[in-house]
Coordinates of C-alpha atoms and ligand atoms in Angstrom, one line a residue:
X287 CA 0.1 0.0 0.0
X288 CA 1.0 3.7 -1.0
X289 CA 1.7 6.7 1.2
X290 CA -1.4 8.2 -0.1
X291 CA -4.0 5.6 -0.1
X292 CA -3.2 5.2 3.2
X293 CA -3.7 9.1 3.7
X294 CA -7.4 8.4 1.9
X295 CA -7.9 5.1 4.3
X296 CA -6.8 6.9 7.8
X297 CA -8.3 10.7 6.5
X298 CA -11.5 9.0 8.0
X299 CA -12.8 10.8 4.9
X300 CA -15.1 9.7 2.4
X301 CA -13.2 9.4 -0.4
X302 CA -15.0 11.0 -3.8
X303 CA -16.1 7.6 -5.6
X304 CA -15.7 9.1 -9.6
X305 CA -18.7 8.0 -10.5
X306 CA -20.3 5.8 -8.8
X307 CA -20.2 7.6 -5.7
X308 CA -24.3 7.4 -4.8
X309 CA -24.1 3.7 -5.8
X310 CA -21.1 3.4 -3.1
X311 CA -23.7 4.4 -0.9
X312 CA -26.4 1.2 -1.4
X313 CA -23.8 -1.0 -1.1
X314 CA -23.0 0.0 2.1
X315 CA -26.3 0.1 3.2
X316 CA -27.4 -3.6 1.2
X317 CA -24.5 -5.1 2.5
X318 CA -25.8 -4.0 6.4
X319 CA -29.9 -5.0 5.3
X320 CA -27.8 -8.2 3.7
X321 CA -26.0 -9.3 7.1
X322 CA -29.2 -9.7 8.7
X323 CA -31.4 -11.2 6.0
X324 CA -28.6 -14.0 5.9
X325 CA -30.6 -17.0 7.4
X326 CA -33.7 -16.1 6.1
X327 CA -33.5 -16.9 2.0
X328 CA -36.7 -15.5 1.1
X329 CA -38.3 -18.3 -0.8
X330 CA -39.9 -16.2 -3.5
X331 CA -36.6 -15.6 -5.1
X332 CA -36.6 -19.8 -6.3
X333 CA -37.7 -20.5 -9.4
X334 CA -40.2 -19.6 -11.3
X335 CA -40.6 -22.8 -12.9
X336 CA -41.0 -25.9 -9.9
X337 CA -40.0 -29.0 -10.6
X338 CA -41.1 -31.3 -12.1
X339 CA -41.1 -34.9 -11.2
X340 CA -37.1 -35.3 -10.4
X341 CA -34.9 -37.8 -11.9
X342 CA -34.3 -40.8 -10.0
X343 CA -30.5 -40.9 -11.0
X344 CA -29.9 -37.6 -11.8
X345 CA -30.9 -36.4 -8.5
X346 CA -27.8 -36.2 -6.7
X347 CA -27.5 -33.5 -9.5
X348 CA -26.6 -29.9 -7.5
X349 CA -30.1 -27.9 -7.5
X350 CA -28.0 -24.9 -8.6
X351 CA -30.8 -22.5 -9.7
X352 CA -31.9 -21.5 -6.5
X353 CA -29.1 -19.8 -4.3
X354 CA -27.3 -16.4 -3.8
X355 CA -30.6 -14.6 -5.8
X356 CA -32.3 -15.1 -2.4
X357 CA -30.8 -12.1 -0.2
X358 CA -30.3 -9.0 -0.1
X359 CA -31.9 -7.0 -3.5
X360 CA -35.2 -6.2 -2.7
X361 CA -36.0 -6.2 -6.6
X362 CA -34.3 -9.7 -6.2
X363 CA -37.3 -11.5 -4.2
X364 CA -39.3 -10.8 -7.4
X365 CA -39.1 -14.6 -8.9
X366 CA -38.7 -12.6 -12.6
X367 CA -36.6 -10.8 -11.5
X368 CA -33.8 -14.0 -11.1
X369 CA -31.4 -12.6 -13.4
X370 CA -28.6 -9.4 -13.3
X371 CA -31.1 -7.1 -13.5
X372 CA -29.7 -3.8 -13.7
X373 CA -26.6 -2.0 -16.6
X374 CA -24.0 -2.5 -16.4
X375 CA -22.7 0.8 -18.3
X376 CA -25.9 2.2 -16.1
X377 CA -25.0 1.2 -12.7
X378 CA -21.3 0.0 -12.4
X379 CA -22.6 -0.4 -8.2
X380 CA -25.6 -2.6 -8.5
X381 CA -24.7 -3.9 -11.2
X382 CA -21.3 -5.5 -9.3
X383 CA -23.6 -6.5 -6.6
X384 CA -25.3 -8.2 -8.3
X385 CA -23.6 -9.8 -10.8
X386 CA -20.7 -10.8 -7.4
X387 CA -23.6 -12.5 -5.7
X388 CA -26.0 -14.0 -7.6
X389 CA -22.5 -15.5 -9.6
X390 CA -22.4 -17.3 -5.9
X391 CA -18.5 -16.0 -5.9
X392 CA -19.3 -14.6 -2.7
X393 CA -21.0 -13.7 0.5
X394 CA -22.0 -10.6 3.1
X395 CA -22.1 -11.7 6.1
X396 CA -22.6 -9.2 9.9
X397 CA -19.3 -8.4 9.9
X398 CA -19.3 -5.3 7.4
X399 CA -16.3 -5.4 4.8
X400 CA -15.7 -9.6 5.4
X401 CA -16.8 -11.7 2.9
X402 CA -17.9 -16.0 2.6
X403 CA -14.6 -17.1 -0.7
X404 CA -17.8 -19.2 -2.4
X405 CA -16.9 -22.4 -4.0
X406 CA -16.4 -19.9 -7.2
X407 CA -14.1 -17.3 -6.2
X408 CA -12.2 -19.5 -4.0
X409 CA -11.4 -21.7 -6.9
X410 CA -10.0 -18.8 -9.0
X411 CA -7.6 -18.4 -6.2
X412 CA -6.5 -21.9 -6.4
X413 CA -5.5 -21.4 -10.1
X414 CA -3.6 -18.8 -8.3
X415 CA -2.1 -20.0 -5.7
X416 CA -0.9 -23.0 -7.8
X417 CA 0.4 -20.4 -10.0
X418 CA 2.4 -18.9 -8.3
X419 CA 3.9 -21.7 -6.3
X420 CA 4.8 -22.8 -9.4
X421 CA 6.8 -19.8 -10.0
X422 CA 7.9 -19.5 -7.2
X423 CA 9.5 -22.6 -6.1
X424 CA 11.4 -23.1 -9.4
X425 CA 12.1 -19.2 -7.9
X426 CA 13.7 -21.3 -5.0
X427 CA 10.8 -19.1 -2.6
X428 CA 9.5 -21.7 0.0
X429 CA 5.9 -21.2 1.6
X430 CA 5.8 -21.4 5.3
X431 CA 3.6 -19.8 8.6
X432 CA 3.2 -17.1 11.1
X433 CA 1.1 -16.2 13.6
X434 CA -2.1 -14.4 13.0
X435 CA -1.7 -12.5 16.2
X436 CA 2.0 -9.6 16.0
X437 CA 3.0 -8.4 19.7
X438 CA 2.5 -4.4 20.1
X439 CA 6.3 -4.7 20.7
X440 CA 7.6 -6.1 18.0
X441 CA 5.1 -4.6 15.2
X442 CA 6.1 -1.4 16.6
X443 CA 9.6 -1.3 16.2
X444 CA 9.5 -0.5 12.7
X445 CA 8.3 2.8 13.7
X446 CA 9.1 5.0 11.1
X447 CA 5.8 2.8 9.1
X448 CA 3.6 1.5 11.0
X449 CA 3.0 5.0 12.7
X450 CA 0.7 5.9 9.7
X451 CA -0.6 2.3 8.9
X452 CA -1.4 2.4 12.9
X453 CA -5.2 3.0 12.7
X454 CA -6.2 0.4 10.9
X455 CA -5.0 -1.9 13.4
X456 CA -7.6 -4.4 14.9
X457 CA -6.3 -5.7 18.9
X458 CA -7.5 -8.5 20.9
X459 CA -7.1 -7.4 24.5
X460 CA -9.7 -10.2 25.5
X461 CA -9.0 -14.0 26.3
X462 CA -12.0 -15.4 27.3
X463 CA -13.1 -13.8 30.8
X464 CA -9.0 -12.7 31.4
X465 CA -8.6 -9.0 29.9
X466 CA -4.5 -9.3 27.9
X467 CA -1.7 -8.0 30.0
X468 CA -0.6 -7.3 26.6
X469 CA -3.1 -6.6 23.2
X470 CA -1.8 -8.6 20.5
X471 CA -2.3 -7.0 17.3
X472 CA -3.4 -8.9 14.3
X473 CA -1.4 -9.3 12.3
X474 CA -2.0 -6.3 9.2
X475 CA 1.6 -7.7 7.3
X476 CA 3.7 -10.2 8.0
X477 CA 6.9 -8.0 7.8
X478 CA 7.7 -7.2 12.0
X479 CA 6.9 -10.9 12.8
X480 CA 8.9 -12.4 9.8
X481 CA 11.8 -9.9 10.2
X482 CA 12.6 -10.1 13.6
X483 CA 12.8 -14.7 13.1
X484 CA 15.1 -13.4 9.7
X485 CA 17.5 -12.5 13.1
X486 CA 17.9 -14.8 14.2
X487 CA 18.3 -17.4 10.9
X488 CA 20.6 -14.9 9.0
X489 CA 23.8 -15.7 10.8
X490 CA 26.0 -16.2 8.1
X491 CA 26.4 -14.9 4.0
X492 CA 26.1 -18.9 3.3
X493 CA 22.1 -17.9 5.0
X494 CA 21.4 -16.1 2.2
X495 CA 19.5 -15.9 -0.2
X496 CA 16.5 -16.2 2.9
X497 CA 13.3 -16.4 0.8
X498 CA 10.2 -17.6 1.8
X499 CA 6.9 -16.8 1.1
X500 CA 3.3 -16.9 3.1
X501 CA -0.5 -17.8 1.6
X502 CA -2.1 -16.3 4.6
X503 CA -5.5 -14.0 6.0
X504 CA -4.6 -10.0 7.7
X505 CA -6.9 -7.8 8.5
X506 CA -6.7 -3.8 8.3
X507 CA -9.5 -2.3 9.9
X508 CA -10.8 0.3 6.5
X509 CA -12.8 2.8 7.7
X510 CA -13.4 3.9 3.9
X511 CA -16.6 2.1 2.1
X512 CA -16.0 -1.7 2.5
X513 CA -16.4 -2.9 -1.8
X514 CA -16.4 -6.6 -2.1
X515 CA -12.6 -8.4 -3.1
X516 CA -11.9 -5.5 -3.6
X517 CA -11.1 -3.4 -0.8
X518 CA -12.1 -5.2 2.6
X519 CA -11.7 -5.1 5.9
X520 CA -9.6 -9.2 5.5
X521 CA -8.8 -10.1 2.5
X522 CA -6.3 -13.3 1.4
X523 CA -2.4 -12.8 0.0
X524 CA 0.2 -13.6 -0.3
X525 CA 3.2 -12.1 1.2
X526 CA 6.5 -12.9 -0.1
X527 CA 10.0 -11.6 1.9
X528 CA 13.2 -12.0 1.3
X529 CA 16.7 -10.5 2.0
X530 CA 20.0 -10.6 -0.1
X531 CA 23.4 -10.6 -0.2
X532 CA 23.3 -7.6 -2.9
X533 CA 21.5 -5.1 -4.3
X534 CA 22.2 -6.0 -7.1
X535 CA 20.0 -10.0 -6.7
X536 CA 17.3 -8.4 -4.6
X537 CA 16.2 -6.0 -7.1
X538 CA 16.7 -9.0 -9.9
X539 CA 14.6 -10.1 -8.1
X540 CA 11.4 -7.6 -7.1
X541 CA 11.2 -7.5 -11.5
X542 CA 10.7 -11.4 -11.8
X543 CA 8.4 -11.8 -9.0
X544 CA 6.2 -8.0 -11.4
X545 CA 6.7 -10.0 -14.1
X546 CA 4.6 -13.4 -12.2
X547 CA 2.2 -11.5 -11.0
X548 CA 1.9 -9.7 -14.6
X549 CA 1.6 -13.3 -15.5
X550 CA -1.4 -14.2 -13.4
X551 CA -3.0 -11.3 -14.7
X552 CA -2.8 -11.6 -17.8
X553 CA -2.3 -15.2 -19.0
X554 CA -4.7 -16.5 -16.2
X555 CA -7.0 -13.3 -15.8
X556 CA -7.3 -12.5 -18.6
X557 CA -7.0 -8.5 -17.3
X558 CA -3.9 -5.8 -18.9
X559 CA -1.9 -4.7 -16.8
X560 CA 0.5 -1.5 -16.4
X561 CA 3.7 -2.3 -14.8
X562 CA 6.1 0.1 -13.2
X563 CA 7.9 2.2 -10.2
X564 CA 6.3 4.0 -8.0
X565 CA 6.4 7.7 -8.0
X566 CA 8.2 8.9 -4.3
X567 CA 4.8 10.4 -2.9
X568 CA 3.0 6.7 -3.8
X569 CA 5.3 4.5 -2.7
X570 CA 5.9 2.0 0.9
X571 CA 7.0 4.4 3.3
X572 CA 9.3 1.7 4.5
X573 CA 10.7 0.6 0.8
X574 CA 13.7 1.5 -0.9
X575 CA 11.9 1.5 -4.1
X576 CA 8.6 0.4 -5.0
X577 CA 7.3 -1.6 -8.3
X578 CA 3.9 -2.4 -9.0
X579 CA 1.5 -3.4 -11.3
X580 CA -1.5 -1.1 -12.2
X581 CA -4.7 -1.8 -13.8
X582 CA -7.7 -0.4 -15.2
X583 CA -11.5 -0.7 -14.9
X584 CA -13.0 0.9 -18.2
X585 CA -16.6 1.7 -17.3
X586 CA -15.6 4.0 -14.3
X587 CA -12.2 4.8 -16.3
X588 CA -10.2 4.4 -12.7
X589 CA -7.0 3.1 -12.3
X590 CA -6.8 -0.2 -9.6
X591 CA -3.3 -0.7 -7.6
X592 CA -3.3 -4.9 -9.2
X593 CA -0.4 -6.3 -7.0
X594 CA 3.3 -4.6 -5.6
X595 CA 6.8 -5.6 -4.7
X596 CA 9.6 -3.5 -2.9
X597 CA 13.1 -3.4 -2.9
X598 CA 12.5 -2.0 1.1
X599 CA 17.0 -2.0 1.1
X600 CA 19.0 -2.2 4.6
X601 CA 15.9 -0.3 6.3
X602 CA 14.5 -3.7 7.5
X603 CA 17.8 -5.1 8.3
X604 CA 18.6 -1.6 10.8
X605 CA 15.9 -2.1 12.3
X606 CA 16.1 -5.2 13.6
X607 CA 19.1 -5.9 12.7
X608 CA 20.1 -8.5 10.3
X609 CA 23.3 -9.0 9.9
X610 CA 26.4 -11.4 8.1
X611 CA 30.0 -10.9 7.8
X612 CA 31.0 -9.6 5.1
X613 CA 32.2 -12.6 3.2
X614 CA 34.4 -11.2 0.7
X615 CA 37.0 -8.3 3.6
X616 CA 40.7 -9.6 4.0
X617 CA 41.1 -9.7 6.9
X618 CA 43.9 -10.1 9.3
X619 CA 43.9 -13.3 12.1
X620 CA 41.6 -12.7 14.9
X621 CA 40.1 -9.7 13.6
X622 CA 36.8 -9.4 13.6
X623 CA 34.4 -8.6 10.0
X624 CA 32.4 -6.2 9.4
X625 CA 28.9 -6.8 9.1
X626 CA 27.1 -5.7 6.6
X627 CA 23.0 -5.7 6.4
X628 CA 21.0 -8.0 3.9
X629 CA 19.3 -6.0 1.6
X630 CA 15.8 -6.9 1.8
X631 CA 12.0 -6.9 -0.9
X632 CA 8.9 -7.8 0.0
X633 CA 5.9 -8.1 -1.9
X634 CA 2.5 -9.0 -1.9
X635 CA -0.8 -9.9 -4.6
X636 CA -4.2 -10.3 -3.2
X637 CA -7.9 -11.6 -3.3
X638 CA -8.6 -7.9 -4.7
X639 CA -7.4 -9.6 -8.5
X640 CA -10.7 -11.8 -8.6
X641 CA -13.2 -8.3 -7.4
X642 CA -10.2 -7.0 -10.9
X643 CA -11.3 -9.9 -13.0
X644 CA -15.2 -9.6 -12.9
X645 CA -15.4 -6.1 -13.5
X646 CA -13.0 -6.4 -16.7
X647 CA -15.1 -9.0 -17.8
X648 CA -18.2 -9.1 -16.5
X649 CA -21.2 -8.3 -19.0
X650 CA -25.8 -8.2 -18.6
X651 CA -25.6 -11.3 -18.6
X652 CA -23.6 -12.1 -15.0
X653 CA -20.0 -13.2 -14.9
X654 CA -17.9 -14.2 -18.1
X655 CA -14.9 -16.0 -16.5
X656 CA -11.3 -16.4 -18.4
X657 CA -11.2 -20.6 -19.2
X658 CA -7.9 -21.2 -17.8
X659 CA -9.0 -20.1 -14.0
X660 CA -12.8 -21.5 -14.2
X661 CA -14.3 -24.1 -12.5
X662 CA -16.9 -25.2 -15.1
X663 CA -15.2 -24.3 -18.5
X664 CA -17.7 -26.3 -20.0
X665 CA -21.3 -27.1 -19.2
X666 CA -22.9 -29.5 -22.0
X667 CA -27.1 -28.9 -21.5
X668 CA -29.1 -31.9 -23.5
X669 CA -31.9 -29.9 -24.7
X670 CA -34.4 -30.9 -27.8
X671 CA -36.2 -33.8 -24.5
X672 CA -39.7 -32.9 -24.4
X673 CA -42.6 -34.0 -21.8
X674 CA -43.7 -36.4 -24.5
X675 CA -40.5 -38.3 -25.2
X676 CA -39.3 -41.7 -24.4
X677 CA -37.7 -42.8 -21.8
X678 CA -35.6 -44.5 -23.4
X679 CA -34.9 -41.4 -25.8
X680 CA -34.1 -39.5 -23.8
X681 CA -32.1 -41.8 -21.9
X682 CA -30.2 -42.2 -25.1
X683 CA -29.9 -38.4 -25.0
X684 CA -28.3 -38.4 -21.9
X685 CA -26.2 -41.7 -22.6
X686 CA -24.7 -39.7 -25.8
X687 CA -23.9 -36.1 -23.2
X688 CA -22.5 -38.7 -21.2
X689 CA -20.1 -39.4 -23.8
X690 CA -19.2 -36.5 -24.5
X691 CA -18.8 -35.1 -21.1
X692 CA -16.3 -38.3 -20.9
X693 CA -14.0 -37.0 -24.3
X694 CA -13.8 -33.9 -23.0
X695 CA -12.6 -35.1 -18.9
X696 CA -9.7 -37.6 -21.1
X697 CA -8.6 -34.1 -22.5
X698 CA -8.4 -32.3 -18.5
X699 CA -11.3 -30.2 -20.0
X700 CA -13.4 -29.4 -16.6
X701 CA -17.1 -30.4 -17.3
X702 CA -20.8 -30.0 -16.5
X703 CA -23.4 -31.3 -17.8
X704 CA -26.9 -30.0 -16.4
X705 CA -29.5 -32.9 -16.8
X706 CA -32.4 -31.4 -13.2
X707 CA -35.6 -32.1 -14.3
X708 CA -37.8 -29.8 -14.2
X709 CA -35.9 -26.4 -15.4
X710 CA -36.5 -25.9 -19.0
X711 CA -33.2 -25.3 -21.2
X712 CA -33.8 -20.5 -21.2
X713 CA -33.8 -21.4 -18.0
X714 CA -30.6 -23.2 -17.8
X715 CA -28.7 -20.4 -20.1
X716 CA -29.2 -17.9 -18.7
X717 CA -28.2 -19.2 -14.8
X718 CA -25.0 -20.4 -16.8
X719 CA -24.6 -17.6 -18.4
X720 CA -25.0 -15.6 -15.0
X721 CA -22.0 -18.2 -13.1
X722 CA -20.1 -16.8 -16.5
X723 CA -19.3 -21.3 -17.7
X724 CA -16.6 -19.6 -20.4
X725 CA -18.9 -22.4 -22.7
X726 CA -22.3 -23.9 -23.3
X727 CA -22.4 -27.7 -25.4
X728 CA -26.4 -28.0 -26.4
X729 CA -26.7 -31.6 -27.8
X730 CA -30.6 -32.7 -28.8
X731 CA -31.6 -35.3 -31.0
X732 CA -31.2 -33.2 -34.1
X733 CA -27.5 -32.4 -33.6
X734 CA -27.1 -35.8 -32.6
X735 CA -28.9 -36.9 -36.1
X736 CA -26.2 -34.0 -37.8
X737 CA -23.7 -35.7 -35.5
X738 CA -22.5 -32.5 -34.4
X739 CA -23.0 -30.5 -30.8
X740 CA -23.5 -26.6 -31.2
X741 CA -20.9 -23.9 -29.2
X742 CA -22.1 -21.2 -27.9
X743 CA -19.3 -18.5 -26.2
X744 CA -19.9 -17.1 -23.0
X745 CA -17.5 -13.6 -24.9
X746 CA -20.0 -13.4 -27.8
X747 CA -23.1 -13.5 -26.7
X748 CA -25.6 -14.8 -28.9
X749 CA -23.1 -15.9 -31.7
X750 CA -23.6 -19.9 -32.2
X751 CA -21.1 -22.8 -33.9
X752 CA -20.9 -26.5 -34.6
X753 CA -18.2 -28.4 -33.6
X754 CA -18.4 -32.7 -35.9
X755 CA -19.1 -35.1 -33.1
X756 CA -15.8 -36.3 -33.6
X757 CA -13.9 -33.7 -33.4
X758 CA -14.5 -32.4 -29.9
X759 CA -12.0 -33.2 -28.0
X760 CA -9.5 -31.4 -30.1
X761 CA -11.8 -28.2 -30.5
X762 CA -12.8 -27.7 -27.3
X763 CA -9.4 -27.0 -25.8
X764 CA -9.2 -25.0 -28.8
X765 CA -12.5 -22.9 -28.9
X766 CA -11.2 -22.5 -25.0
X767 CA -8.2 -21.0 -25.9
X768 CA -9.3 -19.1 -28.4
X769 CA -11.6 -17.6 -25.5
X770 CA -9.7 -17.2 -23.8
X771 CA -6.7 -15.4 -26.0
X772 CA -10.1 -12.6 -27.2
X773 CA -11.3 -11.9 -23.5
X774 CA -7.4 -10.7 -23.0
X775 CA -6.8 -9.2 -26.6
X776 CA -11.3 -7.1 -25.7
X777 CA -10.0 -6.0 -22.4
X778 CA -6.0 -4.6 -23.1
X779 CA -7.5 -3.3 -26.0
X780 CA -9.7 -1.4 -24.7
X781 CA -6.8 -0.7 -21.9
X782 CA -5.1 1.1 -24.6
X783 CA -7.8 3.4 -26.0
X784 CA -7.4 5.1 -22.3
X785 CA -4.5 5.4 -22.3
X786 CA -3.5 8.7 -23.6
X787 CA -0.8 10.8 -23.7
X788 CA -1.7 14.6 -22.4
X789 CA 1.6 17.1 -22.9
X790 CA -0.8 20.4 -21.9
X791 CA -2.1 20.7 -18.2
X792 CA -5.5 22.3 -20.4
X793 CA -6.0 19.2 -21.5
X794 CA -5.8 16.9 -18.2
X795 CA -9.5 17.3 -16.9
X796 CA -11.5 16.8 -19.3
X797 CA -9.3 13.8 -21.0
X798 CA -9.5 12.0 -17.3
X799 CA -13.8 12.8 -17.0
X800 CA -13.7 11.3 -20.7
X801 CA -12.7 7.7 -18.5
X802 CA -8.8 8.0 -19.4
X803 CA -6.3 7.3 -16.9
X804 CA -3.5 9.7 -18.4
X805 CA 0.5 9.9 -19.7
X806 CA 2.2 13.3 -18.6
X807 CA 4.9 14.2 -18.8
X808 CA 6.3 15.1 -14.8
X809 CA 9.0 15.8 -12.2
X810 CA 7.9 13.1 -10.1
X811 CA 7.9 15.1 -7.5
X812 CA 5.6 15.0 -3.6
X813 CA 4.5 18.5 -3.8
X814 CA 3.9 18.2 -7.1
X815 CA 1.4 15.5 -7.0
X816 CA -0.1 17.2 -4.0
X817 CA -0.5 20.3 -6.3
X818 CA -2.1 18.2 -8.5
X819 CA -4.7 16.0 -6.7
X820 CA -6.2 19.1 -5.3
X821 CA -6.5 20.4 -8.9
X822 CA -7.4 17.8 -11.0
X823 CA -10.9 17.7 -9.2
X824 CA -14.6 18.1 -11.0
X825 CA -14.9 20.8 -9.9
X826 CA -12.2 23.0 -11.4
X827 CA -12.1 26.7 -11.8
X828 CA -14.4 27.5 -15.2
X829 CA -15.0 23.9 -15.6
X830 CA -18.1 23.2 -15.5
X831 CA -19.4 20.6 -13.6
X832 CA -22.0 18.0 -14.0
X833 CA -22.9 16.3 -10.5
X834 CA -22.7 13.5 -12.0
X835 CA -18.8 13.7 -12.8
X836 CA -15.8 12.1 -12.2
X837 CA -14.8 14.7 -9.6
X838 CA -11.8 12.3 -7.2
X839 CA -8.2 14.1 -7.9
X840 CA -5.4 12.2 -9.9
X841 CA -3.1 10.9 -9.0
X842 CA 0.4 9.2 -9.4
X843 CA -0.3 5.5 -10.0
X844 CA 3.3 5.0 -11.8
X845 CA 5.8 5.7 -13.8
X846 CA 5.3 2.9 -16.5
X847 CA 8.5 1.0 -17.3
X848 CA 8.0 1.6 -20.8
X849 CA 7.6 5.3 -21.6
X850 CA 6.0 6.8 -24.4
X851 CA 8.6 8.1 -25.3
X852 CA 12.0 10.0 -24.6
X853 CA 11.5 13.1 -22.0
X854 CA 12.8 16.2 -24.7
X855 CA 15.6 18.4 -23.5
X856 CA 13.6 21.8 -21.8
X857 CA 10.6 19.8 -21.6
X858 CA 8.0 21.1 -17.9
X859 CA 6.3 19.3 -16.0
X860 CA 2.3 19.7 -17.4
X861 CA 1.6 21.8 -13.5
X862 CA 2.3 24.8 -15.0
X863 CA 2.2 25.9 -11.1
X864 CA 5.2 23.3 -10.9
X865 CA 7.9 25.3 -13.4
X866 CA 10.2 22.2 -12.1
X867 CA 11.9 20.6 -15.5
X868 CA 10.1 17.2 -16.7
X869 CA 11.9 14.0 -15.6
X870 CA 9.5 11.3 -16.6
X871 CA 6.6 10.4 -17.9
X872 CA 3.7 9.5 -15.5
X873 CA 1.0 7.6 -15.8
X874 CA -1.5 9.8 -13.8
X875 CA -5.5 9.0 -13.2
X876 CA -8.3 8.7 -10.3
X877 CA -8.4 5.0 -8.8
X878 CA -9.4 2.7 -6.5
Ligands
87F1121 C1 -1.6 -1.4 7.6 C2 -1.8 -1.4 8.8 C3 -0.7 -1.6 9.8 C4 -0.3 -1.4 4.6 C5 -0.6 -1.8 6.7 O1 2.9 -4.1 0.2 C6 0.7 -1.7 8.5 C7 1.0 -1.8 7.2 O2 2.4 -2.4 6.6 C8 1.3 -1.7 6.8 N1 -1.3 -1.2 5.7 N2 1.6 -1.9 5.2 C9 1.8 -2.4 3.6 C10 1.8 -3.4 3.1 C11 4.1 -4.1 2.8 C12 4.0 -5.1 2.1 N3 3.4 -6.4 2.8 C13 4.5 -7.0 2.7 C14 3.4 -5.3 0.9 C15 3.3 -6.1 0.2 C16 3.5 -7.5 0.6

């Protein structure tokens, strides 16, 4: 987390929500309503059609129809409104909430800011874990676990940086009926817990590099509006902490990790990101420098920090006395070697990524899950099953569907067959679309006669295709890869189209208001950024103010690693009040 994020979250002031402001209020209310209605599912939210006679063989099939629609929103209680009832472009906040609830990704609890990650979202987290574990194992990073609680004394050892975060630390003050003698912090991050251990563990240069990672939960008692996945009081993440002999070695790892994070976003979640470095104003105060991935939510034109990888320098090593003897020093007999402080890194990736994925890909029908992280990649829906159909014919069709399933499972495709009785095909289509399954195969007596299956891509509403039954083992995996690629491409084109180069201050706010992030020549100093934040709110003097238009000030998101062009000598900082020379193209934007 960066300094300015910190400032926003500890100020106690509600941050302006850039165009979706009024809806965030709704989200808060809804969370509370949701909490109170959590155990009383509304009967009326069940499907409009009553299931007919249950098919004995298939009755173990989960009835996925009654579900999260039961909770939270008044509208959802009306039987006719089982699907997503508002459009993404009209009300992003309401849309997001419906999509994650009805898509069974997440549930509210009676604690604001703490959520239930249902299997659908947790499975995505598991895909991320397994992808990242494979990568970091190759770097010889070892997984481990440290306690959830941190003593106050330990937390305070690194006073400088903890001070800014103090307002967000949650404390345990009682155990059973007894008041604790010394309160315990619930970990907000594990630097202090891990580095006291590192100082014991690292005795010699032979103990380096030390590379440890934890998959855990952390708590940050935010007072800003919680938003499922994006900003919650408890969240899941991995935090990697490493110690190295040299700055060079540490620096190399920082970038390697950033590449792995980018691969999670781009190759798994099909979400484009921009790699860069934080400015001093925005970097983690405990860091030597912070590298970052910046995402973009097109519907609101706002940036979102996607992951950070910090080089901590020797700052923590000095606080925690993490030293080794200089192995290269020439010493005379009996002479003690100089102590060298180690170089440290820390890097974190959180469940926020799942929310970013939902916001970017979802549409008015619900979730769209990229195939590589979809628990169900293909759903086969038997079609053309009528009440008049003879049992034997139905059985024959189902047997053929089962063969299709088997063929796909043999090539490692994750498949589900929807044999549910009593739900019409339209209902089933909507249901799986809402859950974001990337590919639907329809198979009925007519398809069987033609020897084909009908395909329907979730990412291309309305367009259908055909695959010969004999080819599904080779064609379906190809089609899934195509879906994965085109989801990324679409999102990437959209991000690229909304990253605008701005050279003149006069274009700064209007370009932001057009739902863009911008690349500007900038001096990279902190004071200038503060000034820009103030001057880039919607209500700039002389500028027309639309009450529905974004009003939040812009902050620097990153100094992109890939600069659009060289900064020519003599180029001034974009901020006319600054007057300094520009040193880099800096990406500014309104952000989450
Ligand atoms: C909230 C309360 C207390 C962020 C906090 O980015 C302390 C902190 O140290 C805190 N919020 N941070 C910064 C976390 C830095 C760093 N830790 C490891 C990461 C990645 C993983």
